[in-house]
Amino acid sequence: MQIDPRHLIQLATIVQCGSFGAAAAKLNVAQPALSKSMKKLEERLGAPIFERIGRQSVATDLGTTFARFGLMMLAAEDQARAYAQHLSTGQAGSLLIGTAPSLADNLLAPILSDFLASHVGCRVELRVGLLAELETQLSTGQVNLVIGPARPLSADLQLETETLADDMLGIVCRKGHALTRQAEILPRDLEAQRWVAHSRGSYLRMQTEDGLAKFGVSSFDIALDTDSTETAYKAVAKSDLITVMPRLPTVLSGHNDAIEFLPLDSTAFQRPIGIVQRASHPRSSLELAFLRQLRRAVQPAGGAG
């Protein structure tokens, strides 16, 4: 048996309003057309859904039962309308975000925490991984946005990048390290140190090796190899080990009291932070709202670095 869902909504409205006339006005239909629809519903059910009591049409037990189904449909319609409104204003929906380990804890975690507090209908899936892995997830639709170091992308991936903030890598050591007292840092000074290296195959590791090579460092002694930026921070803060870190996430990390950057700049260490997405992906209202908050959080920190 097929029942027109519109008839159930009309039935529920009649029961709610108490009369055909009031329901017709609320539904913006002619009363004869509404009566005809109820007659069709009665024929479909094979039993009356209204009975005459005096001058009023009152729902029968069957009519009251099916009116409840109509009320549930009305409630679902209201919920769908409200959710659609939240979606259109960026108050609800899902964010599928990928990011690099160097940005996850110190940049995105506090921003996402604030964003979720003000967007209670929002759900976030945050994927942390190497940039090459994230670009693959992006191209296959597993994530919609990647917040990470902006780098040239393969044309066949059909990805596009928008610069979020300028950033650079820097060589980090503990406060009071012997290198901080030198007027000039030479390649041989860096070759004499023991290093914390980032995970092999990561873009950060590739940039570290490339930047040091262009500065004239022919080799560096790796004491600790890790894919955890937090481990790298803590290892450097409590020893004479040194490492390379992006400046902006480090400013936001809370480790500034224990570590510092050496006064060494190189164009090879440039590492702008970008927003990467599929070229075909239209940003949702929720994504636009998140990116506005992300830009507000990043710009002051970038200026302070």
JSON list of C-alpha atoms in Angstrom, two decimals, residues 175-256:
[
{"chain": "A", "resi": 175, "resn": "LYS", "atom": "CA", "xyz": [68.44, 28.48, 25.59]},
{"chain": "A", "resi": 176, "resn": "GLY", "atom": "CA", "xyz": [72.08, 29.09, 26.43]},
{"chain": "A", "resi": 177, "resn": "HIS", "atom": "CA", "xyz": [73.46, 26.65, 23.84]},
{"chain": "A", "resi": 178, "resn": "ALA", "atom": "CA", "xyz": [77.05, 27.40, 22.84]},
{"chain": "A", "resi": 179, "resn": "LEU", "atom": "CA", "xyz": [75.95, 28.26, 19.29]},
{"chain": "A", "resi": 180, "resn": "THR", "atom": "CA", "xyz": [73.80, 31.14, 20.58]},
{"chain": "A", "resi": 181, "resn": "ARG", "atom": "CA", "xyz": [76.96, 32.93, 21.75]},
{"chain": "A", "resi": 182, "resn": "GLN", "atom": "CA", "xyz": [78.66, 32.85, 18.36]},
{"chain": "A", "resi": 183, "resn": "ALA", "atom": "CA", "xyz": [78.63, 36.02, 16.28]},
{"chain": "A", "resi": 184, "resn": "GLU", "atom": "CA", "xyz": [78.46, 33.98, 13.08]},
{"chain": "A", "resi": 185, "resn": "ILE", "atom": "CA", "xyz": [77.28, 30.43, 12.40]},
{"chain": "A", "resi": 186, "resn": "LEU", "atom": "CA", "xyz": [79.39, 28.57, 9.82]},
{"chain": "A", "resi": 187, "resn": "PRO", "atom": "CA", "xyz": [78.66, 25.25, 8.07]},
{"chain": "A", "resi": 188, "resn": "ARG", "atom": "CA", "xyz": [81.38, 23.50, 10.08]},
{"chain": "A", "resi": 189, "resn": "ASP", "atom": "CA", "xyz": [79.67, 24.62, 13.31]},
{"chain": "A", "resi": 190, "resn": "LEU", "atom": "CA", "xyz": [76.50, 22.79, 12.28]},
{"chain": "A", "resi": 191, "resn": "GLU", "atom": "CA", "xyz": [78.42, 19.73, 11.11]},
{"chain": "A", "resi": 192, "resn": "ALA", "atom": "CA", "xyz": [79.94, 19.46, 14.60]},
{"chain": "A", "resi": 193, "resn": "GLN", "atom": "CA", "xyz": [76.51, 19.20, 16.27]},
{"chain": "A", "resi": 194, "resn": "ARG", "atom": "CA", "xyz": [74.29, 16.20, 16.97]},
{"chain": "A", "resi": 195, "resn": "TRP", "atom": "CA", "xyz": [70.83, 16.52, 15.46]},
{"chain": "A", "resi": 196, "resn": "VAL", "atom": "CA", "xyz": [67.21, 15.58, 15.96]},
{"chain": "A", "resi": 197, "resn": "ALA", "atom": "CA", "xyz": [65.94, 14.68, 12.48]},
{"chain": "A", "resi": 198, "resn": "HIS", "atom": "CA", "xyz": [62.35, 14.51, 11.30]},
{"chain": "A", "resi": 199, "resn": "SER", "atom": "CA", "xyz": [60.89, 11.35, 9.81]},
{"chain": "A", "resi": 200, "resn": "ARG", "atom": "CA", "xyz": [62.55, 10.10, 6.66]},
{"chain": "A", "resi": 201, "resn": "GLY", "atom": "CA", "xyz": [60.47, 10.90, 3.57]},
{"chain": "A", "resi": 202, "resn": "SER", "atom": "CA", "xyz": [58.68, 13.85, 5.17]},
{"chain": "A", "resi": 203, "resn": "TYR", "atom": "CA", "xyz": [58.70, 17.21, 3.40]},
{"chain": "A", "resi": 204, "resn": "LEU", "atom": "CA", "xyz": [60.21, 18.76, 6.54]},
{"chain": "A", "resi": 205, "resn": "ARG", "atom": "CA", "xyz": [63.11, 16.30, 6.40]},
{"chain": "A", "resi": 206, "resn": "MET", "atom": "CA", "xyz": [63.60, 16.95, 2.67]},
{"chain": "A", "resi": 207, "resn": "GLN", "atom": "CA", "xyz": [63.60, 20.73, 3.24]},
{"chain": "A", "resi": 208, "resn": "THR", "atom": "CA", "xyz": [66.02, 20.36, 6.15]},
{"chain": "A", "resi": 209, "resn": "GLU", "atom": "CA", "xyz": [68.52, 18.39, 4.09]},
{"chain": "A", "resi": 210, "resn": "ASP", "atom": "CA", "xyz": [68.15, 20.68, 1.07]},
{"chain": "A", "resi": 211, "resn": "GLY", "atom": "CA", "xyz": [68.48, 23.87, 3.12]},
{"chain": "A", "resi": 212, "resn": "LEU", "atom": "CA", "xyz": [71.54, 22.66, 5.02]},
{"chain": "A", "resi": 213, "resn": "ALA", "atom": "CA", "xyz": [73.19, 21.50, 1.79]},
{"chain": "A", "resi": 214, "resn": "LYS", "atom": "CA", "xyz": [72.64, 24.91, 0.17]},
{"chain": "A", "resi": 215, "resn": "PHE", "atom": "CA", "xyz": [74.11, 26.56, 3.27]},
{"chain": "A", "resi": 216, "resn": "GLY", "atom": "CA", "xyz": [77.22, 24.42, 2.80]},
{"chain": "A", "resi": 217, "resn": "VAL", "atom": "CA", "xyz": [76.65, 21.64, 5.33]},
{"chain": "A", "resi": 218, "resn": "SER", "atom": "CA", "xyz": [77.93, 18.43, 3.73]},
{"chain": "A", "resi": 219, "resn": "SER", "atom": "CA", "xyz": [76.79, 16.06, 6.51]},
{"chain": "A", "resi": 220, "resn": "PHE", "atom": "CA", "xyz": [75.01, 16.12, 9.83]},
{"chain": "A", "resi": 221, "resn": "ASP", "atom": "CA", "xyz": [75.15, 13.66, 12.71]},
{"chain": "A", "resi": 222, "resn": "ILE", "atom": "CA", "xyz": [71.65, 12.35, 13.52]},
{"chain": "A", "resi": 223, "resn": "ALA", "atom": "CA", "xyz": [71.25, 11.33, 17.16]},
{"chain": "A", "resi": 224, "resn": "LEU", "atom": "CA", "xyz": [67.45, 11.05, 17.16]},
{"chain": "A", "resi": 225, "resn": "ASP", "atom": "CA", "xyz": [65.09, 10.37, 14.25]},
{"chain": "A", "resi": 226, "resn": "THR", "atom": "CA", "xyz": [61.43, 10.98, 15.08]},
{"chain": "A", "resi": 227, "resn": "ASP", "atom": "CA", "xyz": [58.07, 11.72, 13.47]},
{"chain": "A", "resi": 228, "resn": "SER", "atom": "CA", "xyz": [56.92, 13.56, 16.62]},
{"chain": "A", "resi": 229, "resn": "THR", "atom": "CA", "xyz": [57.53, 17.32, 16.66]},
{"chain": "A", "resi": 230, "resn": "GLU", "atom": "CA", "xyz": [56.73, 17.39, 20.38]},
{"chain": "A", "resi": 231, "resn": "THR", "atom": "CA", "xyz": [59.49, 14.85, 21.03]},
{"chain": "A", "resi": 232, "resn": "ALA", "atom": "CA", "xyz": [61.87, 16.96, 18.97]},
{"chain": "A", "resi": 233, "resn": "TYR", "atom": "CA", "xyz": [61.03, 20.11, 20.95]},
{"chain": "A", "resi": 234, "resn": "LYS", "atom": "CA", "xyz": [61.54, 18.40, 24.30]},
{"chain": "A", "resi": 235, "resn": "ALA", "atom": "CA", "xyz": [64.72, 16.61, 23.27]},
{"chain": "A", "resi": 236, "resn": "VAL", "atom": "CA", "xyz": [66.29, 19.88, 22.11]},
{"chain": "A", "resi": 237, "resn": "ALA", "atom": "CA", "xyz": [65.11, 21.83, 25.18]},
{"chain": "A", "resi": 238, "resn": "LYS", "atom": "CA", "xyz": [66.84, 19.44, 27.59]},
{"chain": "A", "resi": 239, "resn": "SER", "atom": "CA", "xyz": [70.09, 18.73, 25.75]},
{"chain": "A", "resi": 240, "resn": "ASP", "atom": "CA", "xyz": [72.68, 20.11, 23.34]},
{"chain": "A", "resi": 241, "resn": "LEU", "atom": "CA", "xyz": [70.91, 18.51, 20.38]},
{"chain": "A", "resi": 242, "resn": "ILE", "atom": "CA", "xyz": [69.70, 20.86, 17.65]},
{"chain": "A", "resi": 243, "resn": "THR", "atom": "CA", "xyz": [66.99, 20.52, 15.01]},
{"chain": "A", "resi": 244, "resn": "VAL", "atom": "CA", "xyz": [65.10, 22.39, 12.30]},
{"chain": "A", "resi": 245, "resn": "MET", "atom": "CA", "xyz": [61.57, 23.63, 12.94]},
{"chain": "A", "resi": 246, "resn": "PRO", "atom": "CA", "xyz": [59.01, 25.83, 11.18]},
{"chain": "A", "resi": 247, "resn": "ARG", "atom": "CA", "xyz": [58.98, 29.23, 12.90]},
{"chain": "A", "resi": 248, "resn": "LEU", "atom": "CA", "xyz": [55.23, 29.89, 13.11]},
{"chain": "A", "resi": 249, "resn": "PRO", "atom": "CA", "xyz": [54.23, 26.59, 14.79]},
{"chain": "A", "resi": 250, "resn": "THR", "atom": "CA", "xyz": [57.18, 27.01, 17.15]},
{"chain": "A", "resi": 251, "resn": "VAL", "atom": "CA", "xyz": [55.99, 30.49, 18.16]},
{"chain": "A", "resi": 252, "resn": "LEU", "atom": "CA", "xyz": [52.61, 28.93, 18.97]},
{"chain": "A", "resi": 253, "resn": "SER", "atom": "CA", "xyz": [54.06, 25.84, 20.68]},
{"chain": "A", "resi": 254, "resn": "GLY", "atom": "CA", "xyz": [54.67, 27.26, 24.14]},
{"chain": "A", "resi": 255, "resn": "HIS", "atom": "CA", "xyz": [58.29, 26.07, 24.07]},
{"chain": "A", "resi": 256, "resn": "ASN", "atom": "CA", "xyz": [59.82, 29.52, 23.55]}
]
